[in-house]
PDB file of C-alpha atoms in Angstrom:
ATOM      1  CA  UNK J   1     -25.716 -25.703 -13.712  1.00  0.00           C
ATOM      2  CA  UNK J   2     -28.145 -24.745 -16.563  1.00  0.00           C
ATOM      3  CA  UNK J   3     -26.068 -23.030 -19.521  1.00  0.00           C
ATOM      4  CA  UNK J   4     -28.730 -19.955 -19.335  1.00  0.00           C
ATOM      5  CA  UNK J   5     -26.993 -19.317 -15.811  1.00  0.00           C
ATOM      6  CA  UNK J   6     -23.729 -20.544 -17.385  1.00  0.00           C
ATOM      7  CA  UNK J   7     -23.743 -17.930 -19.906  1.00  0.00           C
ATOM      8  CA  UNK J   8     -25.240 -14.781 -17.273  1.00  0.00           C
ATOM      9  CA  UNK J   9     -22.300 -16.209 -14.692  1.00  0.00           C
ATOM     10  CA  UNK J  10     -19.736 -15.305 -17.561  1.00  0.00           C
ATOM     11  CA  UNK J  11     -21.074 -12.307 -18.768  1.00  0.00           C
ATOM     12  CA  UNK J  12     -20.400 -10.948 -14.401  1.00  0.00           C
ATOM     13  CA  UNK J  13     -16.574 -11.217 -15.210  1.00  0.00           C
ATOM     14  CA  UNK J  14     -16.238  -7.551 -15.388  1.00  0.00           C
ATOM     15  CA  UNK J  15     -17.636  -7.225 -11.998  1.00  0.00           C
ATOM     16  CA  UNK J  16     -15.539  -9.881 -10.303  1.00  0.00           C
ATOM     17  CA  UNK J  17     -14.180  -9.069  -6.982  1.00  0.00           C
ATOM     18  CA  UNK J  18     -17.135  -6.335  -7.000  1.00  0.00           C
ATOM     19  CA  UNK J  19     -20.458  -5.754  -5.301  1.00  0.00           C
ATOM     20  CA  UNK J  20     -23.122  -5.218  -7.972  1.00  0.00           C
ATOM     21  CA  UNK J  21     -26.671  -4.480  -7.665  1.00  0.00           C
ATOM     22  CA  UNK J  22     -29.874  -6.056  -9.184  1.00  0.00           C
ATOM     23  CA  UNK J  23     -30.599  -2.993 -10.788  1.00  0.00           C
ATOM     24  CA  UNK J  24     -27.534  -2.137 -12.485  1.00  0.00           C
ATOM     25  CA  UNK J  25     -27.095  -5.858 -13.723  1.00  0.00           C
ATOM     26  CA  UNK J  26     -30.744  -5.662 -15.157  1.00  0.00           C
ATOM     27  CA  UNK J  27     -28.934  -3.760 -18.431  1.00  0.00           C
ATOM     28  CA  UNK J  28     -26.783  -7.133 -19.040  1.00  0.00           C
ATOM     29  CA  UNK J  29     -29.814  -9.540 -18.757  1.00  0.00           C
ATOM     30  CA  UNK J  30     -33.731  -8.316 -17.791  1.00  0.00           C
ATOM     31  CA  UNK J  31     -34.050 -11.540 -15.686  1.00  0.00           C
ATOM     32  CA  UNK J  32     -30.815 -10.258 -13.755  1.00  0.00           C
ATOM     33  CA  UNK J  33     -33.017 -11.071 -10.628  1.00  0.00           C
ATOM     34  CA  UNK J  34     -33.818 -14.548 -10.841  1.00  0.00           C
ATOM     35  CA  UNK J  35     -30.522 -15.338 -12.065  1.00  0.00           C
ATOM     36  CA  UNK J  36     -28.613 -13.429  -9.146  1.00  0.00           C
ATOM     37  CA  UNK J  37     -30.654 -15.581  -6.643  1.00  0.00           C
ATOM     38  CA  UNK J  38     -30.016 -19.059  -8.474  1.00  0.00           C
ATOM     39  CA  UNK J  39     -25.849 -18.149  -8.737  1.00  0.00           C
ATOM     40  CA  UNK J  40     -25.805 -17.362  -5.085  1.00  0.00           C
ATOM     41  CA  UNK J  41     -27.834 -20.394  -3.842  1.00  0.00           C
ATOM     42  CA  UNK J  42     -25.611 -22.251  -6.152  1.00  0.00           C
ATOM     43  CA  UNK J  43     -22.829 -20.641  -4.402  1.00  0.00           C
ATOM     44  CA  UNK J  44     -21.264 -18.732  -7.334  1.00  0.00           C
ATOM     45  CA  UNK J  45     -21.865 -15.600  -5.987  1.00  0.00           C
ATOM     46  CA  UNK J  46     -22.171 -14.424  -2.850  1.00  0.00           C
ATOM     47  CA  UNK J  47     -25.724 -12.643  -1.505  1.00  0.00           C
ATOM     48  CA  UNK J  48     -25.354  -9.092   0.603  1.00  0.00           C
ATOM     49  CA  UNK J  49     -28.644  -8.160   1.239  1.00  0.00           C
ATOM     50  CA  UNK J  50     -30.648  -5.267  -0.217  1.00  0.00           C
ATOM     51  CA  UNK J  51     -30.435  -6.284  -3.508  1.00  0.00           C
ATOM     52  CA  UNK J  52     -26.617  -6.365  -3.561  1.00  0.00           C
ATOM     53  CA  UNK J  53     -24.335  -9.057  -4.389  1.00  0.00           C
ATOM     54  CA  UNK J  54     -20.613 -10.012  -4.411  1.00  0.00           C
ATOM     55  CA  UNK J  55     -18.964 -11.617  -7.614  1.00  0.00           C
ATOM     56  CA  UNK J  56     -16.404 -13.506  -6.052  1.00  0.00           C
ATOM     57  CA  UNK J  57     -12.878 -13.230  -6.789  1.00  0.00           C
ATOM     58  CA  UNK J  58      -9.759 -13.799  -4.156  1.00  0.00           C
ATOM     59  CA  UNK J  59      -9.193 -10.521  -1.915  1.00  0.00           C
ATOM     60  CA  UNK J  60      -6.279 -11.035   0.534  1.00  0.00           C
ATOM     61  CA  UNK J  61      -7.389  -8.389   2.989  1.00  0.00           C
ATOM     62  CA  UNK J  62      -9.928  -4.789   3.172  1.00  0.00           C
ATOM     63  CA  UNK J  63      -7.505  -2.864   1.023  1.00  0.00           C
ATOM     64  CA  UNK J  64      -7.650  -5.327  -1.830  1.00  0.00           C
ATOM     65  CA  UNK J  65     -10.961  -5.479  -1.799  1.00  0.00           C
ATOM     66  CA  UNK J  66     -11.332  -1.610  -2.104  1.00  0.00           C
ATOM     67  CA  UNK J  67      -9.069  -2.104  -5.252  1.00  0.00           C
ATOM     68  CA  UNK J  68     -10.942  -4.493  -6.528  1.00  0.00           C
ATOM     69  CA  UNK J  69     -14.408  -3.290  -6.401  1.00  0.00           C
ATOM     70  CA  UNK J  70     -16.030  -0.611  -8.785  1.00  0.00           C
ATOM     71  CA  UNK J  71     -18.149   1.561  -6.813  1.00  0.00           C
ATOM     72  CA  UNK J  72     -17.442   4.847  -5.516  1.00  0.00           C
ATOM     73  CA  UNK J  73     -15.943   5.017  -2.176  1.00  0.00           C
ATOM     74  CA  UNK J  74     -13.611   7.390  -1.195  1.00  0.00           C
ATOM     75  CA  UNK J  75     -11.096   6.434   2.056  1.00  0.00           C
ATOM     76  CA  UNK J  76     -11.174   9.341   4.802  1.00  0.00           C
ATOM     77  CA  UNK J  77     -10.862  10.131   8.229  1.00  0.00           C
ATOM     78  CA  UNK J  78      -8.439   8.350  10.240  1.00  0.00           C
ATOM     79  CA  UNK J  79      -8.409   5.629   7.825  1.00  0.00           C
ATOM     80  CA  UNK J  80      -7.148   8.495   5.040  1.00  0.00           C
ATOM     81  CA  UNK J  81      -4.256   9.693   7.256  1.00  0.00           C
ATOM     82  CA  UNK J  82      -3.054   5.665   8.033  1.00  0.00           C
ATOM     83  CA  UNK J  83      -3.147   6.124   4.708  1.00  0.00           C
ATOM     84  CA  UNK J  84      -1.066   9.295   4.444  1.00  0.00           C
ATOM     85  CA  UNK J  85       1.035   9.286   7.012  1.00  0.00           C
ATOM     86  CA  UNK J  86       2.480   5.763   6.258  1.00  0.00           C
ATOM     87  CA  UNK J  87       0.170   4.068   9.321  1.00  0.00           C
ATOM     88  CA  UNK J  88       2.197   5.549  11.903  1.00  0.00           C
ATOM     89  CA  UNK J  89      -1.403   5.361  14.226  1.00  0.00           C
ATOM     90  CA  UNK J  90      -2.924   2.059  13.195  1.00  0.00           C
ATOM     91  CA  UNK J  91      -6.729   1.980  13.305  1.00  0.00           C
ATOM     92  CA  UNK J  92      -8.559  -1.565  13.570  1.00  0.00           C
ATOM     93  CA  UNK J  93     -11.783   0.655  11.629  1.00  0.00           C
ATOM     94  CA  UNK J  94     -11.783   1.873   8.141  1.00  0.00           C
ATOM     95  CA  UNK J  95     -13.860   4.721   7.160  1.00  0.00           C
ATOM     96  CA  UNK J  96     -15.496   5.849   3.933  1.00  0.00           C
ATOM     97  CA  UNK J  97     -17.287   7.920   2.165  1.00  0.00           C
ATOM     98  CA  UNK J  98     -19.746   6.765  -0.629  1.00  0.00           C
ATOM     99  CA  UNK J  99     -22.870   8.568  -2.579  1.00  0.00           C
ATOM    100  CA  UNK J 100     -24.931   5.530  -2.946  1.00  0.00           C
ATOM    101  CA  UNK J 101     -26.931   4.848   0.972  1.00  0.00           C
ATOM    102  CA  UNK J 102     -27.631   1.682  -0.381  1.00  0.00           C
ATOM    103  CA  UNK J 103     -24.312   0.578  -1.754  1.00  0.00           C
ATOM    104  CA  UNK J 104     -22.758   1.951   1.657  1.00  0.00           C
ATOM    105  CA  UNK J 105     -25.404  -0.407   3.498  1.00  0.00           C
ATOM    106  CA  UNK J 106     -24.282  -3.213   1.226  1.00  0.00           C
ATOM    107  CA  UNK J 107     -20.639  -2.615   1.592  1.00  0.00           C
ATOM    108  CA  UNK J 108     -20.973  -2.532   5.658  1.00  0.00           C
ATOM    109  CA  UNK J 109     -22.721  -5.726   5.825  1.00  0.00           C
ATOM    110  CA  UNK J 110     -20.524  -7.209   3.236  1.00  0.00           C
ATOM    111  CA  UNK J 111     -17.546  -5.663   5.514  1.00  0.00           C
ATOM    112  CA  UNK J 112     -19.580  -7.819   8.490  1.00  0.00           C
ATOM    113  CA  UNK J 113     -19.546 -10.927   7.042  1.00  0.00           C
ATOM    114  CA  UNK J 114     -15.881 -10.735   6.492  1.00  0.00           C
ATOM    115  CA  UNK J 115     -14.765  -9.585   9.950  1.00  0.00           C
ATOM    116  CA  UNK J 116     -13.726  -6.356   8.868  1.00  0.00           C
ATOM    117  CA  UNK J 117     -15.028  -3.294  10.983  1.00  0.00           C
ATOM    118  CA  UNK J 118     -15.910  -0.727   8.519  1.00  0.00           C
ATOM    119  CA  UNK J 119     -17.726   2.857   8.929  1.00  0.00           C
ATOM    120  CA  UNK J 120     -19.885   4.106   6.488  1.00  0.00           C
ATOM    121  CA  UNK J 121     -20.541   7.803   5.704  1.00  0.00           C
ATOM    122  CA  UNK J 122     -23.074   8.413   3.096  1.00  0.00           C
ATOM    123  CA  UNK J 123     -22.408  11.903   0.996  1.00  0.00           C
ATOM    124  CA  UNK J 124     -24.504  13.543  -1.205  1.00  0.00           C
ATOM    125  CA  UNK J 125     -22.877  15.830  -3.208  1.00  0.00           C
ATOM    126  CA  UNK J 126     -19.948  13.779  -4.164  1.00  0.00           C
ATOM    127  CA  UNK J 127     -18.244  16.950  -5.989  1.00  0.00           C
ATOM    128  CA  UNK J 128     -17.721  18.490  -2.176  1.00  0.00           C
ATOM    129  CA  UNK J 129     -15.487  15.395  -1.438  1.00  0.00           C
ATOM    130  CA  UNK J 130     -11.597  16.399  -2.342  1.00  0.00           C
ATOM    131  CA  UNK J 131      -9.845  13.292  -3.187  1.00  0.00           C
ATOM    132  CA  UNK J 132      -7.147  11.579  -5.467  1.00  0.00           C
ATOM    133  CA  UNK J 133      -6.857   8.612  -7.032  1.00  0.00           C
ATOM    134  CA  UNK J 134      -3.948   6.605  -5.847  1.00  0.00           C
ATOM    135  CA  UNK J 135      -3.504   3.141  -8.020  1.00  0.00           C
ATOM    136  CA  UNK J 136      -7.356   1.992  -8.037  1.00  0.00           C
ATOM    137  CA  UNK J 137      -7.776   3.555  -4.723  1.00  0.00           C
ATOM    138  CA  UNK J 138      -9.745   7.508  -4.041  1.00  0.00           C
ATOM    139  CA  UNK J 139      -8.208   9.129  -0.676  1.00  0.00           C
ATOM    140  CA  UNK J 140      -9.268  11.855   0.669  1.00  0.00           C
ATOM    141  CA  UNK J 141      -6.735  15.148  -0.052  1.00  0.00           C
ATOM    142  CA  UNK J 142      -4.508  15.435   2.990  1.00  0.00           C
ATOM    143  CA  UNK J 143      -5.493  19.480   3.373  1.00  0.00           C
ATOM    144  CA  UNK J 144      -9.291  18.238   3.612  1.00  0.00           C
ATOM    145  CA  UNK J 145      -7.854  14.816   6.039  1.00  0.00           C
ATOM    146  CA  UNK J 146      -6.123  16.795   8.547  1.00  0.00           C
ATOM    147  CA  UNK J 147      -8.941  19.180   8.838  1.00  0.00           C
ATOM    148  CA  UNK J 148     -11.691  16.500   9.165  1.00  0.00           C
ATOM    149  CA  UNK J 149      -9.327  14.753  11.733  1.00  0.00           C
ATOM    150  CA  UNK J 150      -8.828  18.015  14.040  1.00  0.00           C
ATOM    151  CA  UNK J 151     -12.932  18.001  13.788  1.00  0.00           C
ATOM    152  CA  UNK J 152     -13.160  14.457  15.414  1.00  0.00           C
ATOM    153  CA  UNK J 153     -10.778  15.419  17.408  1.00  0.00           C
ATOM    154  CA  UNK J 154      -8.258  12.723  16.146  1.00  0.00           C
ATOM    155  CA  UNK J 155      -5.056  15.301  16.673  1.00  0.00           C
ATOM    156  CA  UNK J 156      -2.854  12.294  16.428  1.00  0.00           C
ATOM    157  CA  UNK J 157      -3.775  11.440  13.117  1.00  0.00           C
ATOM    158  CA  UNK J 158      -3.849  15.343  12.122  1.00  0.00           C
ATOM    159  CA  UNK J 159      -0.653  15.834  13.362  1.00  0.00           C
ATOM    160  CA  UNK J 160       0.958  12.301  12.140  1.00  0.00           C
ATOM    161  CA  UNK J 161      -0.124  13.470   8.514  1.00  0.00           C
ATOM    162  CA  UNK J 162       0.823  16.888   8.949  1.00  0.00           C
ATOM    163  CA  UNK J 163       4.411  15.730   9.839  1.00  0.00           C
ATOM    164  CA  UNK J 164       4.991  13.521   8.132  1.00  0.00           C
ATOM    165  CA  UNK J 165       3.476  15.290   4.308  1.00  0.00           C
ATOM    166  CA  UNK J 166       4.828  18.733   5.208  1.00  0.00           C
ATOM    167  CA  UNK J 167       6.458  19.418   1.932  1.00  0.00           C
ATOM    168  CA  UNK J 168       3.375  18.247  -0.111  1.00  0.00           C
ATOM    169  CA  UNK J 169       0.738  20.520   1.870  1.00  0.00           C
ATOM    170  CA  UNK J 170      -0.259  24.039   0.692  1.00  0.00           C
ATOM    171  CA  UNK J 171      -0.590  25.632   4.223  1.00  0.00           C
ATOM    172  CA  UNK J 172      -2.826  28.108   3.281  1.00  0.00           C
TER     173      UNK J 172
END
């Protein structure tokens, strides 16, 4: 491998285990491009589509991965009160809420590729979303997960999460 792509491949550490775009690369090195294209075809990194790619790193399963990468995504629905209520209703789908369409289009075809079913739910005012950060993870607020689970009509999962969080929900 040239030491041009040598050099660019090093200077992606801090997005290892990430999904980056072309654009947002473009401030490390203007031919951020090019370079992308000749890592991934000399399997380095990994090609999405759109303009996205993944910096490899190991990820054990979808939840390290969510860890792991940088962009904003924030765990809700169904998947949020797995989350809460300790997984007492175990969903094979994970849902989430990003502000970037094109990173959520990324991140579902990245999700594809790896076999894990994921559902995307682009939001554009990301200051409406009610979350907390938990370790390197955002999760929806439980208030804001049990009612978006009584709207989908998920009562299990609204009343899993209700039980079992009853001391740390304001009621009002």
């Amino acid at each position: 491998m040239p030491e041009y792509l040598t050099e660019f491949n090093k200077k992606l550490e801090p997005y290892k285990g990430s999904l980056v775009r072309v654009k947002s690369v473009k401030d490390i090195e203007h031919r951020a491009k090019e370079y992308l294209n000749k890592l991934s075809k000399e399997g380095k990194i990994e090609r999405v589509k759109w303009g996205w790619y993944w910096v490899p790193t190991e990820v054990n399963d979808f939840w390290d991965f969510l860890e792991k990468d940088k962009n904003f995504k924030v765990i809700s629905a169904q998947t949020a009160a797995s989350f809460w209520n300790n997984d007492f209703i175990h969903r094979d789908v994970y849902v989430l809420k990003v502000k970037d369409r094109s990173y959520g289009r990324a991140l579902k075809e990245f999700a594809k590729k790896k076999g894990w079913n994921v559902e995307v739910e682009h939001s554009k005012n990301t200051s409406k979303i009610k979350y907390r950060k938990v370790g390197n993870l955002l999760v929806e607020d439980i208030e804001e997960n049990v009612i978006e689970c009584l709207q989908k009509w998920a009562f299990a999962d609204a009343f899993a999460t209700l039980y079992k969080n009853m001391g740390k929900i304001n009621l009002d």
